[in-house]
Coordinates of C-alpha atoms and ligand atoms in Angstrom, one line a residue:
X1 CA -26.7 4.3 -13.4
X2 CA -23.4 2.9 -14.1
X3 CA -21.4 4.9 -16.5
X4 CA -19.7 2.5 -19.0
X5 CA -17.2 3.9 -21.2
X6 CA -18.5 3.0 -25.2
X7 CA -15.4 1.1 -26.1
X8 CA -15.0 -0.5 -23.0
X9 CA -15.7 -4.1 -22.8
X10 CA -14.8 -7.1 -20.7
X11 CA -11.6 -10.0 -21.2
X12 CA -12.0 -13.0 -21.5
X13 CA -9.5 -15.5 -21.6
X14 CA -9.9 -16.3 -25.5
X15 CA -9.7 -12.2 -25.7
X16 CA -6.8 -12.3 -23.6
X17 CA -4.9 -14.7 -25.4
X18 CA -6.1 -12.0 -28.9
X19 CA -4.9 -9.5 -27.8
X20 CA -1.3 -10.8 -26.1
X21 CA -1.1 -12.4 -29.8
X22 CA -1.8 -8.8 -31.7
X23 CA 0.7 -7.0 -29.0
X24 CA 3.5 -9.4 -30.1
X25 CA 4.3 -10.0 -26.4
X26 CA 3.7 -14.2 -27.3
X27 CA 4.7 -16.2 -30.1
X28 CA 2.1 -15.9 -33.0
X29 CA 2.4 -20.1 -33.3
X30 CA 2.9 -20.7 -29.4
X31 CA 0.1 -22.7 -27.3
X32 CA -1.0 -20.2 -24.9
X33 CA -2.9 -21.1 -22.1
X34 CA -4.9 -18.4 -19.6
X35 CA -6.5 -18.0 -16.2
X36 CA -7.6 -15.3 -14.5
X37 CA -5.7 -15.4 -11.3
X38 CA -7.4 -11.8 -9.7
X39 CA -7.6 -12.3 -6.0
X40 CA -7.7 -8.7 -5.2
X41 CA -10.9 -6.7 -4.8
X42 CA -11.2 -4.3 -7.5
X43 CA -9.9 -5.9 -10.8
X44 CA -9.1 -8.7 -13.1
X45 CA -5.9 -10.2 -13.6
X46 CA -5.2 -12.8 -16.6
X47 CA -2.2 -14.8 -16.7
X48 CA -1.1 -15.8 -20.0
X49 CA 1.5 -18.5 -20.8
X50 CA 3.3 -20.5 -23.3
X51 CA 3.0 -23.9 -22.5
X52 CA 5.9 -25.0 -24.1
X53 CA 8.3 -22.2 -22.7
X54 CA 6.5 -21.6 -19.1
X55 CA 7.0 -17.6 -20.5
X56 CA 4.1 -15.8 -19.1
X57 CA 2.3 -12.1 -19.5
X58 CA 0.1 -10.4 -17.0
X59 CA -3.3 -9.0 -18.1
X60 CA -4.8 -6.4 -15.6
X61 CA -8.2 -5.0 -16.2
X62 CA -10.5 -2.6 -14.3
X63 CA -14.2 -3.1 -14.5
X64 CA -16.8 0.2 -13.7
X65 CA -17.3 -0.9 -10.5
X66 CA -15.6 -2.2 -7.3
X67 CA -15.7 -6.2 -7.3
X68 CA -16.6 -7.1 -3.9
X69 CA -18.6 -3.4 -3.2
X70 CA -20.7 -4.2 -6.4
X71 CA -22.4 -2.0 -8.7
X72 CA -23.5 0.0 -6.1
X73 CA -19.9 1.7 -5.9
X74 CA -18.9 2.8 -9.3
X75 CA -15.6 3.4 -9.6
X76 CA -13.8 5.1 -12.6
X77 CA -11.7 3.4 -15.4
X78 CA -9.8 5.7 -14.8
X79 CA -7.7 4.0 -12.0
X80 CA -6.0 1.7 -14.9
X81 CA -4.4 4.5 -16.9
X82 CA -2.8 5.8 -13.1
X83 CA -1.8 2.4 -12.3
X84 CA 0.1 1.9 -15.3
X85 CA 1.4 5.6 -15.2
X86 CA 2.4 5.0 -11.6
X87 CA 4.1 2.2 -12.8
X88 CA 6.1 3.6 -15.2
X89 CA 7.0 6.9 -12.6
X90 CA 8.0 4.6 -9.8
X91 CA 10.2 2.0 -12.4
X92 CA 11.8 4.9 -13.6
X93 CA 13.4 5.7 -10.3
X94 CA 13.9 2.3 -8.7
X95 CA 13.8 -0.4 -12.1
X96 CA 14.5 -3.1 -9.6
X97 CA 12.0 -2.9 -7.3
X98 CA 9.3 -2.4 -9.7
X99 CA 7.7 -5.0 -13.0
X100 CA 8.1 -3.7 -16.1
X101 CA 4.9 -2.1 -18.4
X102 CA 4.9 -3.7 -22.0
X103 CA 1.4 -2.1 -22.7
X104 CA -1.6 0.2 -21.4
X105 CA -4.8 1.2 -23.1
X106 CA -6.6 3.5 -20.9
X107 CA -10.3 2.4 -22.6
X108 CA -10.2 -0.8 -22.3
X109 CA -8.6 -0.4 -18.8
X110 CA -5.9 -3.1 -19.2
X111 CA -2.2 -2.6 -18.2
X112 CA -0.2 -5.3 -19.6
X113 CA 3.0 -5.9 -17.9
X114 CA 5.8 -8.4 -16.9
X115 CA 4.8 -11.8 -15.3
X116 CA 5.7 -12.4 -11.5
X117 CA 4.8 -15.8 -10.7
X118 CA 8.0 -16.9 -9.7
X119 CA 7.9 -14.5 -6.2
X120 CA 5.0 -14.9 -3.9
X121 CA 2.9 -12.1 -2.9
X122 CA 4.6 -11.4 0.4
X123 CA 1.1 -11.3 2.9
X124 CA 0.9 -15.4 2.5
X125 CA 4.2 -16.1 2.4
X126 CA 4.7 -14.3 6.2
X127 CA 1.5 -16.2 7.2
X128 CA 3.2 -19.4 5.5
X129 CA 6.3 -18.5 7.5
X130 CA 8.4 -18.2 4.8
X131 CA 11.8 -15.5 5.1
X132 CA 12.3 -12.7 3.0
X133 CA 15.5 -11.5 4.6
X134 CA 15.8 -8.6 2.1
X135 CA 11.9 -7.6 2.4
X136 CA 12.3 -4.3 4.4
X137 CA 15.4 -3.1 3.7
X138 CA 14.1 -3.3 0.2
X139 CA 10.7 -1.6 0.8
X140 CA 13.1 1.0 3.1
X141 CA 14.8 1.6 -0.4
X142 CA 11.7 1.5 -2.4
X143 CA 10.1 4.1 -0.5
X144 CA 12.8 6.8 -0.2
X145 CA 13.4 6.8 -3.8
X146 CA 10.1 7.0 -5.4
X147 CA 9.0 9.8 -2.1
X148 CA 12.1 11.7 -2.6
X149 CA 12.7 12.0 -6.7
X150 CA 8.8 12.5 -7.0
X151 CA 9.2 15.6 -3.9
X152 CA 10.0 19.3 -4.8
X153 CA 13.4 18.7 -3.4
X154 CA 13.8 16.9 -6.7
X155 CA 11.9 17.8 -9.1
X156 CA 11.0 21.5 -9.9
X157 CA 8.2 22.6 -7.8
X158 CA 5.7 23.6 -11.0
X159 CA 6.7 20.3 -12.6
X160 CA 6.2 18.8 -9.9
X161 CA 2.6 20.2 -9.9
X162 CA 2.2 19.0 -13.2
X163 CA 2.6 15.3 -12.1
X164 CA 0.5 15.6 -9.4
X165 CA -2.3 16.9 -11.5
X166 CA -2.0 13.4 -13.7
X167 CA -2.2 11.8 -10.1
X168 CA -5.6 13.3 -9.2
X169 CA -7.3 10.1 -8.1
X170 CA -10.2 11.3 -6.2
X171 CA -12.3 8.0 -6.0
X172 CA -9.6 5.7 -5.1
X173 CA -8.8 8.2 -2.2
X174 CA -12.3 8.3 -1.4
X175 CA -12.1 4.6 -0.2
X176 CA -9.3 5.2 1.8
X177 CA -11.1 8.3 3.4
X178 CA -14.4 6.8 4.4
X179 CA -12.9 2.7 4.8
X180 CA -9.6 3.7 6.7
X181 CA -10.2 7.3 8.2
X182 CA -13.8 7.4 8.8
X183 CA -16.0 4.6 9.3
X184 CA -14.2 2.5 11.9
X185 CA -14.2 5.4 14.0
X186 CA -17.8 5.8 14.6
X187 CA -20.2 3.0 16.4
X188 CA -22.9 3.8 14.2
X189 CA -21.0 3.6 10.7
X190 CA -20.3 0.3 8.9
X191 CA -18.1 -2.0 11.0
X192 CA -17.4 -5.3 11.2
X193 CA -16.0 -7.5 13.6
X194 CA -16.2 -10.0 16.6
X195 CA -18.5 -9.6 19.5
X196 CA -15.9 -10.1 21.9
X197 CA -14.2 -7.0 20.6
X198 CA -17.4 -4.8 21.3
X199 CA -15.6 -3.1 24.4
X200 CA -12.4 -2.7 22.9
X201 CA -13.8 -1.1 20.2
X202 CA -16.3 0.9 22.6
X203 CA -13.0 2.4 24.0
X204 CA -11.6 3.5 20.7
X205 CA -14.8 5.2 19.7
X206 CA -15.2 6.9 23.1
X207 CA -11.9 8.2 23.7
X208 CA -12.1 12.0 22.5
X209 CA -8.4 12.3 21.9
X210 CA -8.1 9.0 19.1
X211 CA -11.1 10.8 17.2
X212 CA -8.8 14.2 17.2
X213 CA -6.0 13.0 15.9
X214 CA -7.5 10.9 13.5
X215 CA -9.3 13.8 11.7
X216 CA -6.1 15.6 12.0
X217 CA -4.5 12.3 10.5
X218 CA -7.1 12.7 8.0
X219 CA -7.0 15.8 6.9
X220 CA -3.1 15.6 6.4
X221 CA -4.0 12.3 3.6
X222 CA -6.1 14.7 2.2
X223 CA -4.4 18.1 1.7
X224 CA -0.7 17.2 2.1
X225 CA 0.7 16.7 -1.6
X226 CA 4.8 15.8 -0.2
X227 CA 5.6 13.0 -3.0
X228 CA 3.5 10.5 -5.4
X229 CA 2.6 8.1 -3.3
X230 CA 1.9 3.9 -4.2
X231 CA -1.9 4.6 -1.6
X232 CA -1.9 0.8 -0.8
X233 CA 1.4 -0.8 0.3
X234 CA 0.3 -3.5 2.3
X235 CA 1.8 -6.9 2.3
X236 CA -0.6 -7.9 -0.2
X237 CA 0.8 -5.4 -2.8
X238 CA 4.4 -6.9 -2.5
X239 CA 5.6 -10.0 -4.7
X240 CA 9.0 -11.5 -3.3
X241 CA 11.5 -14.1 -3.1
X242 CA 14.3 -14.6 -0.6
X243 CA 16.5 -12.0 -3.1
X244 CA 13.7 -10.3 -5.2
X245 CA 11.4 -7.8 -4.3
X246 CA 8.6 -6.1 -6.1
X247 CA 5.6 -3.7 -5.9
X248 CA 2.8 -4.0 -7.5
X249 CA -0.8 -2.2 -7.6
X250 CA -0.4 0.9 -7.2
X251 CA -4.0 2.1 -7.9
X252 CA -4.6 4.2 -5.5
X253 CA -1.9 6.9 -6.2
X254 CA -2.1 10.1 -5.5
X255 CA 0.6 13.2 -4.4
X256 CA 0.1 12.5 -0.1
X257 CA 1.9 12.8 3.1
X258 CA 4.6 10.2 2.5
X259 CA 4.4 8.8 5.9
X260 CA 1.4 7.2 4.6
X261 CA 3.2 4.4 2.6
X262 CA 5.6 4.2 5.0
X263 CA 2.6 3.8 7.8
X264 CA 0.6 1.2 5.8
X265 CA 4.1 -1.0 5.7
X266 CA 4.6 -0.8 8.6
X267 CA 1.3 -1.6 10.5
X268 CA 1.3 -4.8 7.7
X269 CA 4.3 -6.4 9.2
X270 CA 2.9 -4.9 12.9
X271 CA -0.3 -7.8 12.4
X272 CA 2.3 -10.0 11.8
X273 CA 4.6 -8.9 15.0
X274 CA 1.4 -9.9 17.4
X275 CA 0.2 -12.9 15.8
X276 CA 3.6 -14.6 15.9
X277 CA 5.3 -15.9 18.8
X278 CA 9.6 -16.6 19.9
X279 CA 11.9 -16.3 17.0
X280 CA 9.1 -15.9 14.5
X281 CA 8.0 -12.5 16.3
X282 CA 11.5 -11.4 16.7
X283 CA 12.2 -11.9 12.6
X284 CA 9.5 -9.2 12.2
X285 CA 10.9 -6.8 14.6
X286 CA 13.8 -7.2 12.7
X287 CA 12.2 -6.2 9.6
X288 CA 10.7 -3.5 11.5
X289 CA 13.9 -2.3 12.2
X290 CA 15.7 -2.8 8.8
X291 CA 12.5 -1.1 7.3
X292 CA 13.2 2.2 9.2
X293 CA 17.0 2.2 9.0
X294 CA 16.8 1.4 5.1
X295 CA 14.1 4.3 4.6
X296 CA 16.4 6.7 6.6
X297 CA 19.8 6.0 5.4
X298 CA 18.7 5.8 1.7
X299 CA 16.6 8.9 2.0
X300 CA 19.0 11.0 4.0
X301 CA 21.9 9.7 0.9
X302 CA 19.2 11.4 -2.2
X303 CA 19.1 14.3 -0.2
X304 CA 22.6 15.0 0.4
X305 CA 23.4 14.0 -3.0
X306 CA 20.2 14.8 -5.1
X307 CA 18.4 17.6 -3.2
X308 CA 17.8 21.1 -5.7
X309 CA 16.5 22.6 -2.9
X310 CA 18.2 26.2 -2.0
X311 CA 17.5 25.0 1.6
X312 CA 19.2 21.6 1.3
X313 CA 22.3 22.6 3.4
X314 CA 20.1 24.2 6.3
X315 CA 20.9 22.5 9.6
X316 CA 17.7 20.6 11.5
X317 CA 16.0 20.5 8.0
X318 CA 16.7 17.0 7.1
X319 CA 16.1 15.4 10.6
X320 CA 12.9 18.0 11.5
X321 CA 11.7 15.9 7.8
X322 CA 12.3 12.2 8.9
X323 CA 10.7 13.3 12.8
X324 CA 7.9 14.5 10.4
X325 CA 7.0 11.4 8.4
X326 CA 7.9 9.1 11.3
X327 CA 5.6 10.7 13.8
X328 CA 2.8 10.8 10.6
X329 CA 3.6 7.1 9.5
X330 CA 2.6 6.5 13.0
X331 CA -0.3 7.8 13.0
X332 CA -1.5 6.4 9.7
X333 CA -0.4 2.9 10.6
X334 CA -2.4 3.3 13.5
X335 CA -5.6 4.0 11.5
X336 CA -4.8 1.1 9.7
X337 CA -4.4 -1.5 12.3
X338 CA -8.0 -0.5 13.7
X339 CA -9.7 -0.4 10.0
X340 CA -8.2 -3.8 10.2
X341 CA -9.7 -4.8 13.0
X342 CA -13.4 -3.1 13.4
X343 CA -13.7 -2.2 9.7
X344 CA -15.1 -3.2 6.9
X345 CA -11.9 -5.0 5.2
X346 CA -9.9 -7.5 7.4
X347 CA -6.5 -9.2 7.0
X348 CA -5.6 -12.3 6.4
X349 CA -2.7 -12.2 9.5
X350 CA -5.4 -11.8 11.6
X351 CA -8.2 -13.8 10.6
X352 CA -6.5 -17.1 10.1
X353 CA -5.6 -17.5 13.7
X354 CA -7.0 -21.0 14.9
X355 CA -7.3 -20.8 18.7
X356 CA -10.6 -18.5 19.1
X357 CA -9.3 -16.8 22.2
X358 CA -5.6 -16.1 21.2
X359 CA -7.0 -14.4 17.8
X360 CA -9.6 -12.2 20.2
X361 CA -6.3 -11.7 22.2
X362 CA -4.5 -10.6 19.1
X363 CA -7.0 -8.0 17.6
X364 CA -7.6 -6.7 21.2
X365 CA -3.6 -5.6 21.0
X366 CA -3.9 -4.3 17.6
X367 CA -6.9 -1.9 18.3
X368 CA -5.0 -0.8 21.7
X369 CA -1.7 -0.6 19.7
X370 CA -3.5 1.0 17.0
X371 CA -4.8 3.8 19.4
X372 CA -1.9 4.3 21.2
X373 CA 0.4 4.7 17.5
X374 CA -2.2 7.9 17.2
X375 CA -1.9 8.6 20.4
X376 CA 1.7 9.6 20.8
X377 CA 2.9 9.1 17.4
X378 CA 5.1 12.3 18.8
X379 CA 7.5 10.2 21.2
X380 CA 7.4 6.7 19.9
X381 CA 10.2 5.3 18.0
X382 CA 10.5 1.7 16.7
X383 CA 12.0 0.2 19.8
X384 CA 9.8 1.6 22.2
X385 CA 6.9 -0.3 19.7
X386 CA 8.5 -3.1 20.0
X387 CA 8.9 -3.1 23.3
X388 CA 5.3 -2.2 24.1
X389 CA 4.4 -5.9 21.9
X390 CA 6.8 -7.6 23.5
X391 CA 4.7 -6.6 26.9
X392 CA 1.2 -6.9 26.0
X393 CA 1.4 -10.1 23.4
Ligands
ADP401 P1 -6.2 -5.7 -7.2 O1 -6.0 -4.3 -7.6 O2 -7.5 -6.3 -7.7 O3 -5.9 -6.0 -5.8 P2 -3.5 -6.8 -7.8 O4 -2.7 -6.0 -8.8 O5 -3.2 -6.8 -6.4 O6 -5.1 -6.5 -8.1 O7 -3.4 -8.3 -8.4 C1 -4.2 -9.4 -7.8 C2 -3.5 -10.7 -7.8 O8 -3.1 -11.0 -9.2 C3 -2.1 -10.6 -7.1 O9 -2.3 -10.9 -5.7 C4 -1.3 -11.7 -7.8 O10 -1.7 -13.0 -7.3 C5 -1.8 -11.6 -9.2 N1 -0.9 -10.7 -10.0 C6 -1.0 -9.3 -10.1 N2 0.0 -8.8 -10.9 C7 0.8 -9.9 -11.2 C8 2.0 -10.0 -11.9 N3 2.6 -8.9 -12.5 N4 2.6 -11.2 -12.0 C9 2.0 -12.3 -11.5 N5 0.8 -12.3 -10.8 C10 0.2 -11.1 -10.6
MG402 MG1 -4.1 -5.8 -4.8
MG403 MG1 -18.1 2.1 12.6
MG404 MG1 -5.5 -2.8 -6.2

């Protein structure tokens, strides 16, 4: 049986409207009109707005359960209150990359927080072909600073156990686990996926050394506490404009191996980089490219300038770090361009292509990318991807 909390109950647009009324976030006298605009999996999202102004506030709520697993998959409240406090942890280091909090209330399971309708959530814009030109030099930025001032070379190492223990999230990391780390690896776990991708995905679950370093990938996500993590920065999590960028649902966080967020980016803009072709595909590799370099410099700037650590000054220890996440975002992205593919939950990028064959052709590349990223996350580097997709796509 579902366990629903006693005071929780569910929004409704009129409730909505109440409550953004009693909060004194809208005009008491305004017209306010609301939709629930939640295309994400887990949640509701109400939009609320004064029709006279166009002002708008955001209304997130959590239900018990997972929307599209159903009831069968209960899933804690909880995941609001560490959204919200994720929120608040991540705007504190990086305000402009980040929507601000006006309210939380961790029963009801609602974060109320600053209205983004004027970006566009960055997955369909890419697919639209829009250009975000300051995208991943932005999400570079974003990443260094909330991985570096939430890491024990910032903050004290018991406070910094402190925070993590308010980030325990152990059924939000549980889907990640089974959905990205477990089930696509195995032919007789759940899977989805074309016919025509049976051998290709034959190979991956037959080749001895992708199953190794996947539980190896694994068990990093799930003992490795380097810095709070955002646990689901895909495109899809990303509002932006051609000068704006922010982040958005960070659920699933958790203290992780950073070069998970910085390996979920990545293999988001990789599904764009082998559906594209000609300049289009070239404008990711460029983000590719200004993602890494953004990451490095800004990261490599906190730690000269920020770093507590008595070690800080200790030659090698900076670059043996950025080897570290690089070769682990790697692997991670890897895992996540094959869950993509033979799992359970697909993207977008992918599943729009038209021509039948070219989008076979296209998740045939990802899975082999996808094991090769595991592979020899050791000795790739961003050019050598990019020059294996400019090969084989
Ligand atoms: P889920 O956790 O269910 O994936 P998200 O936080 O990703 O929920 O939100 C789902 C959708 O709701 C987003 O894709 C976006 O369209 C809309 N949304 C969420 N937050 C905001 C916001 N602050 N401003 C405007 N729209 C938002
Ligand atoms: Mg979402
Ligand atoms: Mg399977
Ligand atoms: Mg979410």
């Amino acid at each position: 049986m579902t366990q629903y909390h006693s005071n929780f109950t569910r929004l409704t647009n009129a409730t909505a409207i109440i409550l953004a009324k009693k909060l004194g976030l809208v005009d008491a006298d305004a017209n306010l009109s609301c939709k629930e605009i939640g295309d994400g999996n887990l949640n509701y999202v109400f939009h609320i707005t004064d029709t006279a102004t166009n002002n708008g506030i955001i209304i997130k709520q959590a239900v018990p359960y997972a929307k599209v697993l159903g009831e069968s998959w209960p899933l804690t409240l909880k995941r609001a209150a560490i959204e919200a406090n994720a929120l608040i942890h991540f705007r504190s280091y990086c305000p402009e990359f980040v929507p601000q909090v006006y309210y939380s209330d961790e029963q009801l399971a609602i974060t109320v927080m600053e209205d983004l309708s004027h970006l566009k959530i960055v997955r369909s814009g890419l697919i639209a072909g829009d250009s975000f030109p300051l995208l991943s030099q932005h999400i570079g930025e974003y990443v260094a600073k909330t991985s570096f001032y939430t890491s024990d070379y910032h903050l004290e190492p018991s406070a910094k156990k402190e925070v993590a223990r308010q980030f325990t999230n152990p059924e939000l990391c549980k889907i990640t686990e089974v959905f990205i780390f477990t089930d696509p690896f195995f032919e007789e776990l759940p899977g989805d996926f074309e016919v025509e991708l049976t051998d290709a995905a034959k190979r991956i679950w037959h080749d001895q050394d992708v199953i190794l370093e996947v539980a190896k990938l694994k068990q990093s996500f799930e003992t490795e506490q380097e810095a709070l993590l955002h646990g689901d920065l895909h495109t899809g999590s990303i509002f932006a404009s051609e000068t704006e960028t922010k982040v958005i649902d960070p659920e699933f966080a958790f203290y992780g191996p950073v070069g998970f967020d910085l390996g979920q980016y990545t293999a988001n803009l990789l599904f764009q980089a082998v559906s594209r072709n000609g300049a289009g595909k070239e404008e990711i590799f460029t983000q590719l490219d200004e993602f890494w370099r953004s990451f490095e410099k800004t990261y490599s700037e906190l730690w000269n300038t920020h770093n507590k650590s008595p070690f800080r000054h200790v030659t090698g220890y900076l670059p043996y770090l950025l080897t570290k996440f690089k070769r682990d975002a790697f692997g991670f992205a890897g895992c996540e361009l094959i869950r993509r593919t033979i799992g359970l939950s697909h993207v977008a990028d992918l599943n729009v292509m038209e021509d039948k064959e070219t989008k076979i052709a296209a998740k045939t590349a990802t899975l082999k990318l996808g094991a090769l990223l595991i592979k020899k996350r050791e000795e790739l580097d961003v050019p050598a991807v990019i020059e294996w997709i400019k090969q084989q796509t």
